[in-house]
């Protein structure tokens, strides 16, 4: 006799409580996301500490476009398409560095541009004397850039609202500890290419039910009385925060996080904020992890993980933060590897059609409710105009 819930038949649930797994695999869905959510939203690209000196630059990728972020001599970070105004060659080719003299020279016909995108030289300009091409009216296409608490965002849509409107007052307040309380600095960045749709990784970062996967969380959080009162808070525009709580590191053989606390954080405190669509800010008392995603194709995503401490940390405090970071996160930490393992197995089964529907039907109060996932998909649907429970193919 067929089961009512078998991953293949349409679940007998309200439409908001299950997902058509083709939202993860269908190329048309992915292209729609690229043209909507991934282009119109403000997307986190780096922390301001990653561009320290004048003319420091780094290349970032947003909705398939490569952008260059450059810090000017006026301390302002600007973003441009990494595309020459002449005939579209790739302007900068190293992932990060410092521009000598603040000048970018295209390798193809040697046009050059300054750190504000203004054209400095057009090679052999006499050839243009009978056309309207003039150095003074030539430059790089700038992209909107803004930051909150040194988190740097860009938006490809010139018509979208401001970053502050996108994040909203209540979420900015939830980010204040620790992001608004100290001058922070990135000490770790790694990228992983994960074989899954970007939304599967978002989901693992914004639901508490899967904490059962992690031995660390089972022992230090889920089994503790206080854990049950943690709630996901929904903010406008699809953002989320997870109530701060204390983690019982003593239940496993992990060092307590009682010294070198980030400003405003409690000993052994834990706080999470999720920025729609694909960024997680995760703080464990002494150290911060920022996850952000670069969706490449329906089944491939680049995950960027940053570790942050306080700018000017002494060597011993920084070493402690790095230890705390790497114990749980980092490429050799336990939790990140477990999450990637889980989402890649989901993707493999969804790709083959071995799993057609997913259930997001938990209604309880507390951290294991699926309300956070339903909130994500309500916003996803509002922006893409697609139905998460049914994909037209
Ligand atoms: S494409 Fe850059 S100078 Fe020609
Ligand atoms: Fe996890």
Coordinates of C-alpha atoms and ligand atoms in Angstrom, one line a residue:
X1 CA 0.0 0.0 0.0
X2 CA 1.5 3.4 -0.9
X3 CA 2.4 5.7 2.0
X4 CA 0.8 9.1 2.2
X5 CA 4.2 10.7 2.6
X6 CA 7.0 9.1 0.5
X7 CA 8.9 12.0 -1.1
X8 CA 7.4 11.1 -4.4
X9 CA 3.6 11.8 -4.2
X10 CA 2.3 15.3 -3.6
X11 CA 2.0 15.6 0.2
X12 CA -1.5 16.0 1.6
X13 CA -0.6 19.3 3.3
X14 CA -1.3 23.0 2.9
X15 CA 0.6 24.4 -0.1
X16 CA 2.8 26.5 2.1
X17 CA 4.0 23.4 4.0
X18 CA 5.8 21.5 1.2
X19 CA 8.1 22.2 -1.7
X20 CA 8.3 20.9 -5.2
X21 CA 12.0 19.8 -5.4
X22 CA 12.3 21.0 -8.9
X23 CA 12.8 24.5 -7.4
X24 CA 16.3 23.3 -6.8
X25 CA 17.0 21.6 -10.1
X26 CA 15.0 23.4 -12.8
X27 CA 17.2 25.7 -15.0
X28 CA 14.3 28.0 -15.7
X29 CA 13.7 28.5 -12.0
X30 CA 17.4 29.3 -11.6
X31 CA 17.4 31.8 -14.5
X32 CA 14.3 33.5 -13.0
X33 CA 16.1 33.8 -9.6
X34 CA 19.1 35.3 -11.3
X35 CA 17.0 38.0 -13.0
X36 CA 15.0 38.8 -9.8
X37 CA 16.3 37.9 -6.3
X38 CA 19.9 37.7 -7.1
X39 CA 19.9 41.0 -9.1
X40 CA 17.4 43.2 -7.3
X41 CA 18.4 42.5 -3.7
X42 CA 21.3 44.1 -1.9
X43 CA 24.0 41.3 -1.9
X44 CA 26.8 41.0 0.7
X45 CA 30.2 41.0 -1.0
X46 CA 32.8 41.5 1.7
X47 CA 33.7 43.1 5.0
X48 CA 35.3 46.6 4.9
X49 CA 38.4 45.2 6.6
X50 CA 39.2 43.2 3.5
X51 CA 40.0 46.5 1.7
X52 CA 42.4 48.2 4.2
X53 CA 44.6 50.6 2.2
X54 CA 43.9 53.1 -0.6
X55 CA 43.8 51.3 -4.0
X56 CA 43.2 47.8 -2.4
X57 CA 40.8 46.0 -4.6
X58 CA 39.0 42.6 -4.8
X59 CA 36.9 40.9 -7.5
X60 CA 33.5 39.6 -6.5
X61 CA 30.7 37.8 -8.4
X62 CA 27.1 38.8 -8.2
X63 CA 24.3 37.1 -10.3
X64 CA 26.9 36.0 -12.8
X65 CA 28.6 39.4 -13.2
X66 CA 32.1 40.0 -12.1
X67 CA 32.6 43.3 -10.2
X68 CA 35.7 45.1 -8.9
X69 CA 35.6 46.7 -5.5
X70 CA 38.2 49.4 -5.0
X71 CA 39.0 51.6 -2.1
X72 CA 39.8 55.1 -3.1
X73 CA 42.3 57.6 -1.6
X74 CA 39.2 59.2 0.0
X75 CA 38.6 55.9 2.0
X76 CA 35.4 55.2 0.0
X77 CA 34.9 51.8 -1.5
X78 CA 33.3 51.8 -4.9
X79 CA 32.1 49.0 -7.2
X80 CA 32.3 48.7 -11.0
X81 CA 31.7 46.1 -13.5
X82 CA 35.1 44.5 -14.2
X83 CA 34.5 45.3 -17.9
X84 CA 36.4 47.6 -20.1
X85 CA 34.4 50.4 -21.6
X86 CA 36.0 49.9 -25.0
X87 CA 35.1 46.4 -26.1
X88 CA 34.3 44.5 -22.9
X89 CA 37.6 42.8 -22.0
X90 CA 38.1 41.7 -18.4
X91 CA 39.9 44.6 -16.8
X92 CA 41.5 43.2 -13.6
X93 CA 42.5 39.5 -13.6
X94 CA 43.9 38.9 -10.1
X95 CA 41.3 38.1 -7.4
X96 CA 42.6 40.8 -5.1
X97 CA 45.5 43.1 -4.6
X98 CA 46.6 46.8 -4.6
X99 CA 46.4 48.9 -7.8
X100 CA 49.7 50.7 -8.4
X101 CA 48.9 54.4 -8.5
X102 CA 45.2 53.5 -8.4
X103 CA 45.2 52.8 -12.1
X104 CA 43.6 50.0 -14.0
X105 CA 44.9 49.4 -17.5
X106 CA 43.1 47.1 -19.9
X107 CA 45.4 44.5 -21.4
X108 CA 43.7 44.5 -24.8
X109 CA 44.2 48.0 -26.3
X110 CA 45.6 49.6 -23.1
X111 CA 42.9 52.0 -22.2
X112 CA 43.3 53.0 -18.6
X113 CA 40.9 54.1 -15.8
X114 CA 41.4 55.5 -12.3
X115 CA 40.0 54.2 -9.0
X116 CA 36.8 56.2 -9.5
X117 CA 36.2 54.6 -12.9
X118 CA 37.1 57.7 -14.9
X119 CA 39.0 57.1 -18.1
X120 CA 42.6 58.3 -17.9
X121 CA 43.8 57.3 -21.4
X122 CA 42.4 56.3 -24.7
X123 CA 45.2 54.8 -26.7
X124 CA 46.0 56.5 -30.0
X125 CA 43.2 59.1 -29.5
X126 CA 43.6 60.8 -32.8
X127 CA 41.8 57.9 -34.5
X128 CA 38.6 59.0 -32.8
X129 CA 38.8 62.7 -33.7
X130 CA 35.9 62.3 -36.2
X131 CA 33.7 60.4 -33.7
X132 CA 32.1 61.3 -30.4
X133 CA 34.5 59.0 -28.4
X134 CA 36.3 61.3 -25.9
X135 CA 38.3 60.3 -22.8
X136 CA 36.3 62.8 -20.7
X137 CA 33.0 61.1 -21.4
X138 CA 34.3 57.6 -21.0
X139 CA 34.4 55.5 -17.8
X140 CA 33.5 52.3 -16.0
X141 CA 29.9 51.5 -15.2
X142 CA 29.5 51.9 -11.4
X143 CA 27.3 49.7 -9.3
X144 CA 25.5 50.8 -6.2
X145 CA 27.4 50.0 -3.0
X146 CA 26.6 50.7 0.6
X147 CA 27.5 49.3 4.0
X148 CA 26.0 48.7 7.4
X149 CA 28.4 47.9 10.3
X150 CA 31.2 47.5 7.8
X151 CA 29.4 44.8 6.0
X152 CA 29.7 45.8 2.3
X153 CA 26.7 45.2 -0.1
X154 CA 26.1 45.9 -3.7
X155 CA 22.9 46.1 -5.7
X156 CA 22.8 45.7 -9.5
X157 CA 19.4 47.3 -9.7
X158 CA 19.6 51.1 -10.0
X159 CA 15.9 51.4 -9.1
X160 CA 15.9 49.3 -5.9
X161 CA 15.4 51.0 -2.5
X162 CA 18.2 51.8 -0.1
X163 CA 20.2 49.1 1.8
X164 CA 18.8 50.5 5.1
X165 CA 15.3 50.1 3.8
X166 CA 16.1 46.6 2.6
X167 CA 17.5 45.5 5.9
X168 CA 15.0 47.4 8.0
X169 CA 15.4 48.9 11.5
X170 CA 14.5 45.8 13.5
X171 CA 17.1 43.7 11.7
X172 CA 19.8 46.3 12.0
X173 CA 19.0 46.4 15.7
X174 CA 19.4 42.6 15.9
X175 CA 22.8 42.9 14.2
X176 CA 24.1 45.6 16.5
X177 CA 25.6 43.1 18.9
X178 CA 28.3 42.4 18.0
X179 CA 28.5 44.0 14.5
X180 CA 27.8 47.6 15.7
X181 CA 29.7 47.3 18.9
X182 CA 33.3 46.9 17.8
X183 CA 35.7 47.4 15.0
X184 CA 35.9 43.9 13.4
X185 CA 38.3 42.3 11.1
X186 CA 38.3 39.3 8.8
X187 CA 41.0 36.8 9.7
X188 CA 39.8 33.9 7.7
X189 CA 38.2 33.4 4.3
X190 CA 37.7 30.1 2.5
X191 CA 35.6 29.1 -0.5
X192 CA 34.0 25.7 -1.0
X193 CA 32.4 24.6 -4.2
X194 CA 29.4 22.7 -3.1
X195 CA 27.3 20.5 -5.4
X196 CA 23.9 21.7 -4.5
X197 CA 21.3 24.4 -5.2
X198 CA 22.0 27.6 -3.2
X199 CA 18.6 27.4 -1.4
X200 CA 19.5 24.1 0.2
X201 CA 22.4 25.7 2.0
X202 CA 20.3 28.7 2.9
X203 CA 17.8 26.3 4.5
X204 CA 20.4 24.5 6.6
X205 CA 21.4 27.9 8.0
X206 CA 17.9 29.0 8.8
X207 CA 16.2 26.1 10.5
X208 CA 16.9 24.7 14.0
X209 CA 15.5 21.2 13.4
X210 CA 18.7 20.0 11.7
X211 CA 20.7 20.8 14.8
X212 CA 20.0 17.1 15.4
X213 CA 22.5 16.4 12.7
X214 CA 25.4 18.0 14.7
X215 CA 26.8 16.1 17.7
X216 CA 28.0 19.5 19.0
X217 CA 24.6 21.1 18.9
X218 CA 22.8 18.0 20.2
X219 CA 24.9 18.0 23.3
X220 CA 25.6 21.6 23.9
X221 CA 22.2 23.1 22.9
X222 CA 19.3 20.9 21.9
X223 CA 19.6 18.8 25.1
X224 CA 19.6 22.0 27.3
X225 CA 16.4 23.3 28.9
X226 CA 17.0 26.9 27.8
X227 CA 17.2 25.9 24.1
X228 CA 13.5 25.2 23.8
X229 CA 12.6 28.9 24.4
X230 CA 14.7 30.1 21.5
X231 CA 12.6 31.5 18.7
X232 CA 13.2 32.5 15.1
X233 CA 12.1 36.2 14.7
X234 CA 10.8 37.2 11.3
X235 CA 11.8 40.7 10.1
X236 CA 10.6 42.5 7.0
X237 CA 11.9 41.5 3.5
X238 CA 12.5 37.9 4.5
X239 CA 15.3 38.5 7.0
X240 CA 15.5 36.4 10.2
X241 CA 17.1 36.5 13.6
X242 CA 17.5 33.6 16.1
X243 CA 17.1 34.6 19.7
X244 CA 20.5 34.8 21.6
X245 CA 21.1 31.8 24.0
X246 CA 23.8 30.2 26.1
X247 CA 25.6 27.2 24.8
X248 CA 26.8 24.5 27.2
X249 CA 30.2 23.8 25.9
X250 CA 31.0 21.9 29.1
X251 CA 28.8 19.1 27.9
X252 CA 31.4 18.2 25.3
X253 CA 35.1 18.5 25.4
X254 CA 35.1 22.1 24.1
X255 CA 36.7 25.1 25.6
X256 CA 34.3 27.5 27.2
X257 CA 34.0 30.9 25.6
X258 CA 34.2 33.2 28.6
X259 CA 37.2 35.4 27.9
X260 CA 38.0 37.7 25.0
X261 CA 34.3 38.1 24.5
X262 CA 33.1 40.2 21.6
X263 CA 31.6 43.5 22.9
X264 CA 28.0 42.9 24.0
X265 CA 28.2 39.1 23.9
X266 CA 27.6 36.9 27.0
X267 CA 29.9 34.2 28.1
X268 CA 29.1 31.1 25.9
X269 CA 26.5 33.2 24.1
X270 CA 25.3 32.4 20.6
X271 CA 23.4 34.7 18.2
X272 CA 22.4 34.2 14.6
X273 CA 21.0 36.7 12.0
X274 CA 20.1 35.6 8.4
X275 CA 20.0 38.2 5.7
X276 CA 17.6 37.4 2.9
X277 CA 18.4 35.8 0.5
X278 CA 21.6 34.0 1.3
X279 CA 23.8 35.4 4.1
X280 CA 24.2 34.1 7.7
X281 CA 25.9 36.0 10.5
X282 CA 26.7 33.5 13.2
X283 CA 28.4 34.6 16.5
X284 CA 29.7 32.4 19.2
X285 CA 30.8 34.8 22.0
X286 CA 34.4 35.2 20.9
X287 CA 34.2 34.8 17.2
X288 CA 32.0 35.4 14.2
X289 CA 31.3 33.4 11.0
X290 CA 29.7 35.0 7.9
X291 CA 28.4 32.6 5.3
X292 CA 27.5 34.0 1.9
X293 CA 26.7 32.2 -1.4
X294 CA 27.5 32.6 -5.0
X295 CA 24.9 30.6 -7.0
X296 CA 26.6 29.3 -10.1
X297 CA 24.1 26.9 -11.6
X298 CA 21.1 25.0 -10.3
X299 CA 23.4 22.3 -8.9
X300 CA 26.5 24.3 -8.1
X301 CA 27.1 27.0 -5.5
X302 CA 30.2 28.7 -4.2
X303 CA 30.1 29.1 -0.4
X304 CA 32.3 31.8 1.1
X305 CA 33.0 31.6 4.9
X306 CA 34.6 34.4 6.7
X307 CA 35.9 34.3 10.3
X308 CA 36.1 37.6 12.2
X309 CA 37.7 38.9 15.4
X310 CA 38.3 42.4 16.8
X311 CA 40.7 44.7 14.9
X312 CA 43.8 45.1 17.0
X313 CA 43.5 41.8 18.9
X314 CA 46.6 40.8 20.7
X315 CA 48.2 37.7 19.2
X316 CA 47.1 35.5 22.1
X317 CA 43.5 36.6 21.9
X318 CA 43.5 36.2 18.1
X319 CA 44.9 32.7 18.4
X320 CA 42.1 31.9 20.8
X321 CA 39.5 33.2 18.4
X322 CA 41.0 31.2 15.6
X323 CA 40.9 28.0 17.7
X324 CA 37.2 28.7 18.6
X325 CA 36.4 29.4 15.0
X326 CA 38.1 26.2 13.7
X327 CA 36.7 23.9 16.4
X328 CA 33.1 24.3 15.1
X329 CA 33.4 26.0 11.7
X330 CA 36.3 26.5 9.3
X331 CA 37.3 23.9 6.6
X332 CA 38.3 21.4 9.3
X333 CA 35.5 22.2 11.8
X334 CA 32.8 19.7 12.5
X335 CA 29.6 21.6 11.7
X336 CA 30.3 23.0 8.3
X337 CA 31.4 19.6 6.9
X338 CA 28.3 18.0 8.3
X339 CA 26.0 20.6 6.7
X340 CA 27.7 20.3 3.3
X341 CA 27.4 16.5 3.5
X342 CA 23.6 16.8 4.2
X343 CA 22.7 19.2 1.4
X344 CA 24.8 17.4 -1.2
X345 CA 23.0 14.2 -0.6
X346 CA 19.6 16.0 -0.9
X347 CA 20.7 17.5 -4.2
X348 CA 21.9 14.2 -5.6
X349 CA 18.5 12.6 -5.0
X350 CA 16.6 15.6 -6.2
X351 CA 18.7 15.8 -9.4
X352 CA 17.9 12.2 -10.2
X353 CA 14.2 12.7 -9.4
X354 CA 14.5 10.2 -6.5
X355 CA 13.0 12.8 -4.2
X356 CA 10.2 15.0 -5.6
X357 CA 8.7 16.8 -2.6
X358 CA 10.1 18.2 0.7
X359 CA 8.1 18.8 3.8
X360 CA 8.3 22.0 5.8
X361 CA 5.3 21.5 8.0
X362 CA 6.6 21.9 11.6
X363 CA 4.3 24.3 13.5
X364 CA 5.6 24.2 17.1
X365 CA 6.8 27.2 19.1
X366 CA 10.6 27.2 19.5
X367 CA 13.7 26.7 17.5
X368 CA 12.6 23.6 15.5
X369 CA 9.6 25.3 13.9
X370 CA 9.7 25.4 10.1
X371 CA 8.2 28.9 10.2
X372 CA 11.6 30.3 9.3
X373 CA 11.6 28.2 6.1
X374 CA 8.0 29.1 5.2
X375 CA 9.0 32.8 5.7
X376 CA 11.9 32.4 3.3
X377 CA 9.7 30.8 0.6
X378 CA 6.9 33.4 1.0
X379 CA 9.5 36.1 0.2
X380 CA 11.1 34.0 -2.5
X381 CA 7.7 33.5 -4.1
X382 CA 6.7 37.2 -3.8
X383 CA 9.9 38.3 -5.6
X384 CA 10.2 35.5 -8.3
X385 CA 6.5 35.1 -8.9
X386 CA 7.1 31.4 -8.8
X387 CA 5.2 28.8 -6.6
X388 CA 7.5 26.8 -4.3
X389 CA 5.0 24.0 -4.1
X390 CA 4.6 23.6 -7.8
X391 CA 7.1 24.2 -10.7
X392 CA 5.6 24.4 -14.2
X393 CA 7.9 22.5 -16.5
Ligands
LIG1 S1 38.8 46.2 -24.7 FE1 39.9 47.3 -23.2 S2 41.2 48.6 -24.3 FE2 40.1 47.5 -25.8
LIG2 FE1 24.2 23.1 10.5

